[in-house]
XYZ file of N, CA and C in Angstrom:
804
model
N -3.797 30.781 93.139
C -5.101 30.127 93.299
C -5.960 30.320 92.064
N -5.947 31.534 91.588
C -6.742 31.861 90.389
C -6.244 31.081 89.190
N -4.919 30.934 89.082
C -4.323 30.202 87.952
C -4.740 28.755 87.985
N -4.749 28.140 89.185
C -5.134 26.729 89.312
C -6.570 26.537 88.890
N -7.449 27.445 89.264
C -8.868 27.366 88.890
C -9.047 27.463 87.379
N -8.298 28.350 86.766
C -8.403 28.522 85.307
C -7.941 27.269 84.579
N -6.852 26.624 85.086
C -6.354 25.397 84.456
C -7.368 24.279 84.563
N -7.983 24.159 85.747
C -9.011 23.128 85.929
C -10.194 23.355 84.999
N -10.599 24.617 84.867
C -11.721 24.949 83.971
C -11.390 24.598 82.525
N -10.144 24.850 82.110
C -9.700 24.534 80.742
C -9.757 23.037 80.481
N -9.267 22.248 81.483
C -9.256 20.802 81.325
C -10.663 20.249 81.247
N -11.588 20.831 82.043
C -12.986 20.376 82.000
C -13.590 20.624 80.626
N -13.300 21.791 80.047
C -13.840 22.142 78.720
C -13.286 21.206 77.660
N -11.986 20.921 77.756
C -11.339 20.046 76.772
C -11.919 18.649 76.822
N -12.023 18.106 78.028
C -12.525 16.732 78.169
C -14.000 16.630 77.845
N -14.700 17.786 77.872
C -16.145 17.768 77.554
C -16.402 17.634 76.058
N -15.428 17.880 75.180
C -15.617 17.767 73.733
C -15.791 16.307 73.336
N -16.768 16.044 72.471
C -17.081 14.684 72.058
C -16.048 14.132 71.073
N -15.466 15.020 70.270
C -14.555 14.556 69.235
C -13.106 14.576 69.683
N -12.851 14.795 70.973
C -11.480 14.883 71.455
C -11.331 13.994 72.676
N -10.393 13.114 72.671
C -10.113 12.248 73.807
C -8.605 12.103 73.959
N -8.122 12.285 75.185
C -6.699 12.122 75.445
C -6.410 10.648 75.651
N -5.510 10.104 74.814
C -5.243 8.666 74.903
C -3.786 8.364 75.197
N -3.039 9.351 75.520
C -1.645 9.087 75.858
C -0.775 10.265 75.506
N 0.505 10.132 75.809
C 1.452 11.206 75.562
C 1.574 11.507 74.084
N 1.342 12.766 73.760
C 1.495 13.252 72.383
C 0.522 12.590 71.410
N -0.561 11.969 71.867
C -1.530 11.348 70.975
C -2.929 11.793 71.341
N -3.703 12.125 70.345
C -5.083 12.553 70.551
C -5.967 11.849 69.543
N -7.222 11.665 69.873
C -8.175 10.994 68.982
C -9.201 12.006 68.494
N -9.299 12.166 67.183
C -10.305 13.016 66.562
C -11.183 12.133 65.696
N -12.460 12.010 66.067
C -13.404 11.220 65.267
C -12.851 9.820 64.968
N -12.339 9.168 66.006
C -11.833 7.800 65.915
C -10.599 7.654 65.014
N -9.921 8.754 64.736
C -8.674 8.703 63.979
C -7.533 9.120 64.895
N -6.495 8.302 64.996
C -5.378 8.602 65.893
C -4.395 9.507 65.177
N -4.046 10.588 65.799
C -3.081 11.529 65.242
C -1.872 11.566 66.149
N -0.725 11.212 65.626
C 0.525 11.221 66.384
C 1.196 12.559 66.154
N 1.334 13.322 67.224
C 1.920 14.658 67.084
C 3.337 14.698 67.639
N 3.968 13.534 67.655
C 5.345 13.471 68.123
C 6.235 14.302 67.215
N 7.271 14.863 67.781
C 8.181 15.701 66.991
C 8.957 14.893 65.952
N 9.076 13.582 66.192
C 9.851 12.735 65.280
C 9.071 12.294 64.050
N 7.763 12.581 64.009
C 6.943 12.106 62.903
C 7.296 12.851 61.619
N 7.320 12.143 60.486
C 7.569 12.756 59.171
C 6.239 13.020 58.491
N 5.973 14.256 58.215
C 4.702 14.623 57.585
C 4.884 14.620 56.076
N 4.039 13.855 55.356
C 4.087 13.769 53.896
C 2.746 14.142 53.309
N 2.787 14.708 52.124
C 1.547 15.041 51.428
C 0.891 13.767 50.923
N -0.367 13.628 51.215
C -1.099 12.437 50.766
C -1.515 12.578 49.318
N -1.460 11.464 48.558
C -1.909 11.449 47.165
C -3.388 11.120 47.136
N -4.202 11.958 46.530
C -5.646 11.678 46.505
C -5.940 10.377 45.771
N -6.836 9.596 46.331
C -7.220 8.322 45.727
C -8.099 8.582 44.518
N -7.693 8.064 43.347
C -8.475 8.257 42.131
C -9.637 7.283 42.105
N -10.690 7.741 41.505
C -11.871 6.892 41.417
C -11.622 5.752 40.441
N -12.385 4.681 40.568
C -12.243 3.516 39.697
C -12.584 3.868 38.256
N -13.516 4.812 38.082
C -13.910 5.224 36.731
C -12.739 5.855 36.005
N -12.019 6.764 36.716
C -10.869 7.420 36.097
C -9.769 6.417 35.773
N -9.560 5.467 36.688
C -8.546 4.439 36.443
C -8.876 3.609 35.218
N -10.136 3.217 35.090
C -10.565 2.426 33.937
C -10.398 3.208 32.644
N -10.730 4.507 32.687
C -10.614 5.355 31.495
C -9.157 5.464 31.054
N -8.272 5.721 32.049
C -6.858 5.851 31.709
C -6.288 4.536 31.189
N -6.710 3.431 31.794
C -6.242 2.117 31.330
C -6.686 1.837 29.901
N -7.948 2.190 29.601
C -8.455 1.968 28.242
C -7.710 2.828 27.233
N -7.372 4.072 27.645
C -6.609 4.951 26.755
C -5.216 4.381 26.485
N -4.596 3.842 27.540
C -3.267 3.248 27.369
C -3.318 2.035 26.453
N -4.350 1.199 26.645
C -4.497 0.011 25.807
C -4.730 0.385 24.354
N -5.558 1.436 24.126
C -5.851 1.885 22.762
C -4.584 2.389 22.077
N -3.797 3.187 22.821
C -2.547 3.701 22.253
C -1.584 2.557 21.936
N -1.523 1.590 22.854
C -0.640 0.444 22.647
C -1.074 -0.354 21.425
N -2.401 -0.558 21.295
C -2.933 -1.309 20.153
C -2.650 -0.568 18.847
N -2.833 0.765 18.851
C -2.595 1.565 17.643
C -1.135 1.490 17.220
N -0.232 1.590 18.202
C 1.194 1.521 17.884
C 1.578 0.155 17.337
N 1.004 -0.906 17.937
C 1.287 -2.256 17.450
C 0.758 -2.458 16.044
N -0.433 -1.883 15.767
C -1.037 -2.010 14.440
C -0.190 -1.305 13.388
N 0.259 -0.084 13.712
C 1.107 0.674 12.783
C 2.421 -0.071 12.542
N 2.997 -0.611 13.625
C 4.252 -1.358 13.507
C 4.072 -2.584 12.632
N 2.910 -3.271 12.800
C 2.623 -4.468 11.999
C 2.506 -4.103 10.526
N 1.805 -2.967 10.223
C 1.661 -2.529 8.839
C 3.019 -2.213 8.234
N 3.883 -1.549 9.015
C 5.220 -1.225 8.521
C 6.024 -2.494 8.270
N 5.885 -3.479 9.157
C 6.593 -4.747 8.970
C 6.089 -5.481 7.744
N 4.745 -5.472 7.536
C 4.173 -6.131 6.364
C 4.693 -5.503 5.088
N 4.753 -4.144 5.083
C 5.232 -3.436 3.899
C 6.701 -3.754 3.643
N 7.493 -3.780 4.734
C 8.914 -4.106 4.600
C 9.104 -5.529 4.110
N 8.293 -6.445 4.650
C 8.392 -7.841 4.226
C 8.038 -7.996 2.761
N 6.991 -7.270 2.307
C 6.577 -7.348 0.909
C 7.696 -6.883 -0.009
N 8.377 -5.794 0.397
C 9.442 -5.258 -0.442
C 10.692 -6.131 -0.400
N 10.981 -6.736 0.756
C 12.197 -7.539 0.865
C 11.997 -8.927 0.264
N 10.862 -9.574 0.599
C 10.586 -10.907 0.065
C 10.105 -10.816 -1.371
N 9.249 -9.850 -1.656
C 8.742 -9.657 -3.009
C 7.279 -10.010 -3.156
N 6.645 -9.399 -4.156
C 5.228 -9.644 -4.438
C 5.022 -11.015 -5.070
N 3.820 -11.530 -4.869
C 3.358 -12.716 -5.587
C 2.135 -12.305 -6.398
N 1.660 -13.188 -7.256
C 0.469 -12.864 -8.056
C -0.765 -12.732 -7.175
N -0.729 -13.340 -5.982
C -1.887 -13.276 -5.093
C -2.002 -11.929 -4.384
N -0.867 -11.337 -3.982
C -0.948 -10.102 -3.201
C -0.653 -8.836 -4.010
N -0.361 -8.976 -5.306
C -0.108 -7.765 -6.099
C -1.447 -7.094 -6.428
N -1.552 -5.766 -6.232
C -2.840 -5.072 -6.409
C -3.339 -5.066 -7.850
N -4.643 -4.846 -7.982
C -5.303 -4.753 -9.285
C -5.922 -3.361 -9.400
N -5.512 -2.547 -10.385
C -6.036 -1.176 -10.491
C -7.534 -1.106 -10.741
N -8.107 -2.180 -11.271
C -9.552 -2.196 -11.505
C -10.323 -2.443 -10.216
N -9.667 -3.083 -9.235
C -10.329 -3.436 -7.974
C -9.836 -2.571 -6.819
N -8.518 -2.373 -6.728
C -7.926 -1.585 -5.639
C -7.058 -0.462 -6.196
N -7.654 0.532 -6.852
C -6.843 1.618 -7.429
C -6.058 2.398 -6.385
N -6.575 2.450 -5.137
C -5.885 3.201 -4.088
C -4.548 2.568 -3.712
N -4.357 1.295 -4.062
C -3.095 0.613 -3.769
C -2.106 0.704 -4.924
N -2.564 1.243 -6.058
C -1.733 1.254 -7.270
C -1.154 2.618 -7.609
N -1.880 3.691 -7.279
C -1.464 5.021 -7.723
C -1.460 6.022 -6.578
N -0.687 7.106 -6.757
C -0.745 8.221 -5.815
C -2.123 8.867 -5.887
N -2.594 9.101 -7.100
C -3.923 9.675 -7.332
C -4.775 8.606 -7.994
N -5.677 8.013 -7.214
C -6.417 6.855 -7.714
C -7.817 7.204 -8.202
N -8.116 8.505 -8.357
C -9.448 8.897 -8.805
C -9.530 8.921 -10.333
N -9.080 7.867 -10.956
C -9.158 7.787 -12.411
C -8.960 6.343 -12.846
N -9.435 6.057 -14.042
C -9.218 4.726 -14.604
C -7.727 4.581 -14.876
N -7.193 3.437 -14.509
C -5.745 3.277 -14.633
C -5.363 1.931 -15.216
N -4.391 1.964 -16.128
C -3.779 0.746 -16.658
C -2.392 0.552 -16.062
N -2.076 1.346 -15.029
C -0.773 1.266 -14.364
C -0.969 0.878 -12.900
N -0.079 0.030 -12.396
C -0.052 -0.264 -10.960
C 1.383 -0.117 -10.461
N 1.570 0.827 -9.553
C 2.887 1.126 -8.989
C 2.741 1.214 -7.465
N 2.513 0.085 -6.783
C 2.201 0.103 -5.351
C 3.313 0.650 -4.466
N 4.556 0.589 -4.923
C 5.675 1.089 -4.124
C 5.992 2.559 -4.408
N 5.214 3.174 -5.311
C 5.406 4.593 -5.608
C 6.769 4.902 -6.194
N 7.243 4.049 -7.085
C 8.564 4.256 -7.701
C 8.533 5.461 -8.641
N 7.424 5.640 -9.347
C 7.232 6.831 -10.179
C 6.528 7.913 -9.365
N 6.701 9.162 -9.775
C 5.988 10.252 -9.113
C 4.533 10.270 -9.573
N 3.718 11.044 -8.883
C 2.301 11.140 -9.248
C 2.134 11.667 -10.674
N 2.921 12.669 -11.039
C 2.832 13.252 -12.379
C 3.263 12.244 -13.445
N 4.316 11.485 -13.167
C 4.790 10.476 -14.119
C 3.759 9.371 -14.313
N 3.170 8.931 -13.224
C 2.108 7.919 -13.311
C 0.946 8.429 -14.169
N 0.559 9.657 -13.916
C -0.570 10.261 -14.633
C -0.295 10.350 -16.133
N 0.891 10.818 -16.501
C 1.234 10.986 -17.918
C 1.303 9.646 -18.658
N 1.941 8.661 -18.046
C 2.023 7.340 -18.682
C 0.647 6.699 -18.814
N -0.172 6.893 -17.801
C -1.516 6.322 -17.843
C -2.340 6.932 -18.974
N -2.231 8.249 -19.142
C -2.942 8.918 -20.247
C -2.457 8.395 -21.599
N -1.174 8.157 -21.709
C -0.613 7.649 -22.966
C -1.193 6.269 -23.289
N -1.302 5.428 -22.271
C -1.856 4.086 -22.470
C -3.340 4.137 -22.831
N -4.089 4.970 -22.130
C -5.531 5.058 -22.388
C -5.816 5.679 -23.755
N -5.014 6.673 -24.134
C -5.216 7.341 -25.432
C -4.903 6.426 -26.612
N -4.118 5.395 -26.381
C -3.764 4.484 -27.475
C -4.932 3.589 -27.887
N -5.941 3.487 -26.991
C -7.101 2.603 -27.235
C -6.682 1.141 -27.407
N -5.545 0.798 -26.822
C -5.062 -0.588 -26.843
C -5.055 -1.134 -25.414
N -5.118 -2.424 -25.309
C -5.114 -3.051 -23.981
C -3.680 -3.302 -23.521
N -3.011 -2.205 -23.154
C -1.632 -2.290 -22.669
C -1.625 -1.910 -21.190
N -1.030 -2.766 -20.361
C -0.961 -2.536 -18.919
C 0.498 -2.469 -18.476
N 0.728 -1.768 -17.346
C 2.080 -1.618 -16.806
C 2.066 -1.952 -15.311
N 2.982 -2.816 -14.888
C 3.175 -3.077 -13.459
C 4.603 -2.710 -13.084
N 4.738 -2.001 -11.969
C 6.051 -1.570 -11.480
C 6.193 -2.059 -10.045
N 7.233 -2.829 -9.770
C 7.396 -3.452 -8.449
C 8.803 -3.229 -7.912
N 8.885 -3.128 -6.610
C 10.200 -3.058 -5.972
C 10.906 -4.408 -6.058
N 10.135 -5.483 -5.806
C 10.728 -6.817 -5.814
C 9.644 -7.865 -6.045
N 10.038 -9.047 -6.500
C 9.132 -10.180 -6.682
C 9.643 -11.372 -5.887
N 8.714 -12.185 -5.434
C 9.095 -13.419 -4.746
C 9.558 -14.447 -5.779
N 10.716 -15.036 -5.529
C 11.285 -16.035 -6.444
C 11.444 -17.348 -5.692
N 10.807 -18.380 -6.174
C 10.905 -19.691 -5.532
C 12.291 -20.298 -5.754
N 12.664 -21.177 -4.848
C 13.964 -21.847 -4.943
C 14.047 -22.676 -6.224
N 15.150 -22.512 -6.932
C 15.344 -23.270 -8.167
C 14.791 -22.601 -9.403
N 14.152 -21.429 -9.234
C 13.582 -20.692 -10.374
C 14.417 -19.441 -10.615
N 14.739 -19.156 -11.860
C 15.519 -17.956 -12.182
C 14.644 -16.712 -12.050
N 15.282 -15.573 -11.843
C 14.545 -14.314 -11.732
C 13.788 -14.001 -13.015
N 14.422 -14.292 -14.144
C 13.796 -14.026 -15.440
C 12.519 -14.839 -15.616
N 12.590 -16.136 -15.310
C 11.410 -16.996 -15.437
C 10.320 -16.590 -14.450
N 10.735 -16.216 -13.230
C 9.765 -15.793 -12.214
C 9.037 -14.527 -12.656
N 9.770 -13.591 -13.266
C 9.167 -12.338 -13.721
C 8.207 -12.573 -14.880
N 8.582 -13.433 -15.816
C 7.715 -13.739 -16.963
C 6.443 -14.449 -16.499
N 6.598 -15.398 -15.579
C 5.441 -16.122 -15.044
C 4.509 -15.170 -14.302
N 5.099 -14.291 -13.499
C 4.326 -13.285 -12.763
C 3.551 -12.392 -13.728
N 4.228 -11.908 -14.770
C 3.605 -11.001 -15.740
C 2.443 -11.668 -16.471
N 2.608 -12.906 -16.862
C 1.534 -13.625 -17.560
C 0.297 -13.801 -16.684
N 0.522 -14.155 -15.415
C -0.610 -14.354 -14.499
C -1.326 -13.036 -14.216
N -0.555 -11.973 -14.033
C -1.156 -10.659 -13.783
C -1.929 -10.182 -15.008
N -1.393 -10.426 -16.207
C -2.086 -10.021 -17.433
C -3.438 -10.721 -17.548
N -3.492 -11.990 -17.186
C -4.765 -12.719 -17.215
C -5.775 -12.091 -16.258
N -5.310 -11.729 -15.060
C -6.195 -11.115 -14.069
C -6.686 -9.749 -14.536
N -5.758 -8.928 -15.033
C -6.124 -7.589 -15.489
C -7.064 -7.651 -16.690
N -6.796 -8.551 -17.622
C -7.651 -8.691 -18.806
C -9.076 -9.039 -18.395
N -9.200 -9.919 -17.439
C -10.530 -10.311 -16.959
C -11.220 -9.150 -16.251
N -10.471 -8.423 -15.416
C -11.048 -7.305 -14.661
C -11.473 -6.157 -15.567
N -10.701 -5.907 -16.633
C -11.003 -4.811 -17.555
C -11.825 -5.277 -18.762
N -12.259 -6.537 -18.745
C -13.097 -7.101 -19.819
C -12.427 -6.960 -21.186
N -11.138 -7.231 -21.214
C -10.395 -7.194 -22.474
C -9.954 -8.609 -22.845
N -9.699 -8.808 -24.119
C -9.276 -10.119 -24.615
C -7.808 -10.350 -24.244
N -7.549 -11.406 -23.505
C -6.178 -11.705 -23.076
C -5.241 -11.847 -24.269
N -5.696 -12.494 -25.319
C -4.854 -12.723 -26.496
C -4.507 -11.439 -27.237
N -5.288 -10.371 -26.986
C -5.030 -9.091 -27.644
C -4.528 -8.035 -26.651
N -4.054 -8.488 -25.499
C -3.573 -7.568 -24.461
C -2.070 -7.728 -24.253
N -1.461 -6.662 -23.733
C -0.007 -6.649 -23.486
C 0.253 -6.123 -22.078
N 1.262 -6.678 -21.423
C 1.656 -6.179 -20.100
C 3.158 -5.946 -20.041
N 3.535 -4.769 -19.529
C 4.937 -4.427 -19.308
C 5.213 -4.548 -17.812
N 6.083 -5.471 -17.437
C 6.384 -5.710 -16.019
C 7.819 -5.294 -15.709
N 7.957 -4.282 -14.830
C 9.285 -3.814 -14.427
C 9.502 -4.131 -12.950
N 10.665 -4.713 -12.635
C 11.036 -5.025 -11.248
C 12.343 -4.306 -10.935
N 12.298 -3.393 -9.995
C 13.458 -2.553 -9.698
C 14.646 -3.364 -9.189
N 14.391 -4.332 -8.295
C 15.484 -5.145 -7.743
C 16.169 -5.979 -8.825
N 15.402 -6.395 -9.832
C 15.981 -7.178 -10.933
C 16.637 -6.267 -11.970
N 16.114 -5.041 -12.083
C 16.612 -4.116 -13.098
C 16.222 -4.515 -14.503
N 15.074 -5.208 -14.631
C 14.656 -5.706 -15.952
C 13.193 -5.389 -16.238
N 12.905 -5.289 -17.528
C 11.537 -5.132 -18.018
C 11.193 -6.361 -18.848
N 10.025 -6.936 -18.590
C 9.541 -8.067 -19.373
C 8.202 -7.683 -20.005
N 8.087 -7.955 -21.302
C 6.860 -7.646 -22.042
C 6.208 -8.962 -22.437
N 4.985 -9.163 -21.974
C 4.268 -10.404 -22.291
C 2.938 -10.060 -22.949
N 2.418 -11.017 -23.698
C 1.163 -10.800 -24.409
C 0.544 -12.137 -24.768
N -0.702 -12.053 -25.225
C -1.355 -13.243 -25.740
C -0.765 -13.633 -27.085
N -1.134 -14.800 -27.567
C -0.565 -15.329 -28.814
C -0.905 -14.464 -30.024
N -2.059 -13.787 -29.980
C -2.476 -13.001 -31.144
C -1.541 -11.819 -31.376
N -1.115 -11.163 -30.279
C -0.261 -9.983 -30.409
C 1.151 -10.357 -30.842
N 1.802 -11.170 -30.014
C 3.175 -11.553 -30.334
C 3.136 -12.738 -31.296
N 3.516 -12.468 -32.491
C 3.492 -13.500 -33.528
C 2.769 -13.001 -34.757
N 1.562 -12.479 -34.545
C 0.778 -12.002 -35.683
C 0.934 -10.502 -35.904
N 1.005 -9.728 -34.811
C 1.125 -8.274 -34.970
C 2.544 -7.782 -34.747
N 3.211 -8.332 -33.769
C 4.594 -7.934 -33.484
C 5.446 -9.182 -33.278
N 6.667 -9.114 -33.724
C 7.560 -10.269 -33.624
C 8.291 -10.274 -32.281
N 8.687 -11.453 -31.850
C 9.394 -11.601 -30.580
C 10.728 -10.863 -30.611
N 11.354 -10.797 -31.777
C 12.630 -10.081 -31.901
C 12.470 -8.603 -31.552
N 11.342 -8.030 -31.956
C 11.071 -6.619 -31.650
C 10.898 -6.427 -30.144
N 10.204 -7.358 -29.491
C 10.012 -7.301 -28.039
C 11.354 -7.406 -27.315
N 12.201 -8.318 -27.761
C 13.523 -8.495 -27.146
C 14.351 -7.220 -27.247
N 14.257 -6.545 -28.392
C 15.000 -5.295 -28.598
C 14.522 -4.213 -27.639
N 13.200 -4.098 -27.466
C 12.640 -3.105 -26.540
C 13.104 -3.365 -25.108
N 13.122 -4.618 -24.703
C 13.540 -4.970 -23.340
C 15.011 -4.630 -23.112
N 15.846 -4.881 -24.101
C 17.274 -4.588 -23.975
C 17.529 -3.084 -23.928
N 16.828 -2.330 -24.766
C 16.975 -0.872 -24.766
C 16.539 -0.283 -23.429
N 15.466 -0.818 -22.883
C 14.972 -0.336 -21.592
C 16.000 -0.593 -20.497
N 16.585 -1.774 -20.495
C 17.566 -2.137 -19.473
C 18.793 -1.234 -19.543
N 19.165 -0.819 -20.730
C 20.320 0.062 -20.907
C 20.037 1.468 -20.393
N 18.793 1.938 -20.568
C 18.445 3.326 -20.243
C 17.542 3.452 -19.017
N 17.536 2.442 -18.131
C 16.568 2.447 -17.035
C 16.869 3.451 -15.926
N 18.038 4.102 -15.971
C 18.320 5.129 -14.967
C 17.304 6.262 -15.068
N 16.883 6.560 -16.297
C 15.801 7.533 -16.499
C 14.526 6.729 -16.740
N 13.961 6.243 -15.659
C 12.877 5.263 -15.725
C 11.661 5.777 -16.482
N 11.240 6.986 -16.165
C 10.042 7.545 -16.801
C 10.227 7.680 -18.315
N 11.372 8.214 -18.731
C 11.645 8.384 -20.166
C 11.736 7.032 -20.871
N 12.336 6.063 -20.193
C 12.457 4.722 -20.783
C 11.086 4.099 -21.005
N 10.198 4.250 -20.028
C 8.831 3.747 -20.179
C 8.123 4.451 -21.330
N 8.295 5.755 -21.395
C 7.681 6.542 -22.469
C 8.113 6.029 -23.833
N 9.406 5.815 -23.981
C 9.953 5.360 -25.268
C 9.413 3.992 -25.657
N 9.419 3.062 -24.707
C 8.939 1.702 -24.985
C 7.467 1.715 -25.375
N 6.657 2.453 -24.634
C 5.214 2.504 -24.923
C 4.955 3.109 -26.301
N 5.666 4.205 -26.620
C 5.483 4.852 -27.928
C 5.850 3.907 -29.068
N 6.990 3.235 -28.949
C 7.419 2.311 -30.011
C 6.462 1.132 -30.140
N 5.979 0.661 -29.027
C 5.059 -0.476 -29.029
C 3.739 -0.107 -29.699
N 3.218 1.056 -29.338
C 1.946 1.519 -29.926
C 2.098 1.744 -31.428
N 3.194 2.402 -31.821
C 3.432 2.655 -33.254
C 3.538 1.353 -34.041
N 4.216 0.380 -33.466
C 4.384 -0.909 -34.146
C 3.044 -1.601 -34.345
N 2.198 -1.574 -33.321
C 0.887 -2.226 -33.414
C 0.004 -1.514 -34.427
N 0.038 -0.181 -34.414
C -0.777 0.595 -35.364
C -0.331 0.321 -36.797
N 0.993 0.315 -37.012
C 1.505 0.013 -38.357
C 1.103 -1.387 -38.792
N 1.152 -2.304 -37.855
C 0.759 -3.680 -38.156
C -0.714 -3.750 -38.533
N -1.547 -2.995 -37.819
C -2.983 -2.958 -38.132
C -3.225 -2.372 -39.519
N -2.481 -1.295 -39.831
C -2.634 -0.659 -41.149
C -2.190 -1.620 -42.248
N -1.063 -2.287 -41.997
C -0.555 -3.248 -42.992
C -1.540 -4.387 -43.205
N -2.088 -4.880 -42.102
C -3.059 -5.971 -42.210
C -4.317 -5.526 -42.945
N -4.764 -4.304 -42.630
C -5.962 -3.775 -43.299
C -5.704 -3.597 -44.791
N -4.517 -3.077 -45.109
C -4.160 -2.875 -46.510
C -4.044 -4.215 -47.237
N -3.467 -5.200 -46.544
C -3.316 -6.527 -47.125
C -4.685 -7.158 -47.390
N -5.583 -6.977 -46.432
C -6.943 -7.512 -46.597
C -7.640 -6.836 -47.769
N -7.438 -5.518 -47.875
C -8.060 -4.761 -48.963
C -7.524 -5.222 -50.315
N -6.211 -5.435 -50.386
C -5.598 -5.906 -51.638
C -6.131 -7.283 -52.011
N -6.221 -8.142 -51.016
C -6.736 -9.491 -51.274
C -8.175 -9.448 -51.776
N -8.971 -8.553 -51.201
C -10.356 -8.409 -51.653
C -10.399 -7.905 -53.093
N -9.528 -6.937 -53.387
C -9.475 -6.395 -54.751
C -9.014 -7.458 -55.749
N -8.062 -8.276 -55.331
C -7.587 -9.352 -56.204
C -8.714 -10.325 -56.513
N -9.481 -10.652 -55.486
C -10.605 -11.569 -55.675
C -11.653 -10.949 -56.599
N -11.867 -9.636 -56.409
C -12.844 -8.939 -57.245
C -12.377 -8.908 -58.701
N -11.075 -8.597 -58.886
C -10.532 -8.555 -60.250
C -10.560 -9.934 -60.897
N -10.289 -10.961 -60.118
C -10.315 -12.319 -60.643
C -11.729 -12.693 -61.093
N -12.706 -12.336 -60.281
C -14.103 -12.612 -60.641
C -14.495 -11.830 -61.885
N -14.026 -10.579 -61.961
C -14.357 -9.734 -63.110
C -13.776 -10.325 -64.394
N -12.530 -10.770 -64.329
C -11.902 -11.395 -65.497
C -12.619 -12.680 -65.875
N -13.019 -13.438 -64.874
C -13.716 -14.701 -65.115
C -15.038 -14.459 -65.841
N -15.745 -13.393 -65.417
C -17.028 -13.046 -66.052
C -16.804 -12.614 -67.496
N -15.725 -11.807 -67.715
C -15.437 -11.315 -69.061
C -15.090 -12.457 -70.018
N -14.433 -13.484 -69.500
C -14.076 -14.622 -70.342
C -15.308 -15.374 -70.832
N -16.329 -15.379 -70.020
C -17.533 -16.105 -70.396
C -18.642 -15.134 -70.830
């Protein structure tokens, strides 16, 4: 009897709770949420719902990373395309305007442009000092490859490229094109071409001398830095000797004119 009374009292207490309602076998309602307590139910850990702010932040981070990777890939493809297809006069850098694209160490005035980094930083620096110390308008371009149009020989393409670049560099450095020289080396071609204005080649140095320098360079190009050094030294010496000869010739001519006038005066 006592047990029956206790069970009834328990049921009254249970049914008196506001948040608990018996709705069937093995099912109870807590705050309008149905909980199935059947033995067959599979209990799984719930994944917390992330806020929209966190989702947006993560999405933006993913997009930024994707954009950065695509940008880097595009830059690598552009660089590969430039080296495989070759430079043109439009996209080849100018040390007077974009020194950071020409040298490893671009914090100095430079007459050299080596965008593919074929020479080391020390080699670039030494050759550049040699050119600047000469007080002559001599420029050097070093390229992995050049773009060659269909039907045009590599030699003609390189000479045309060198002439156009020399005009641009002369203008940028405020030097006289006719008194400037450019040495253009293309690694894929394995050749050096030396171009200049009409005043230099013809009046100061002969074309035969230029041809000899180009051939010597091609023979010894395995030691690229030394070959450049040799060509620049011979070129500078030739121009200086030519200047001295011209100055001496002018002086002799002036003396001849003076002596002629002196003799003419003595006769009268």
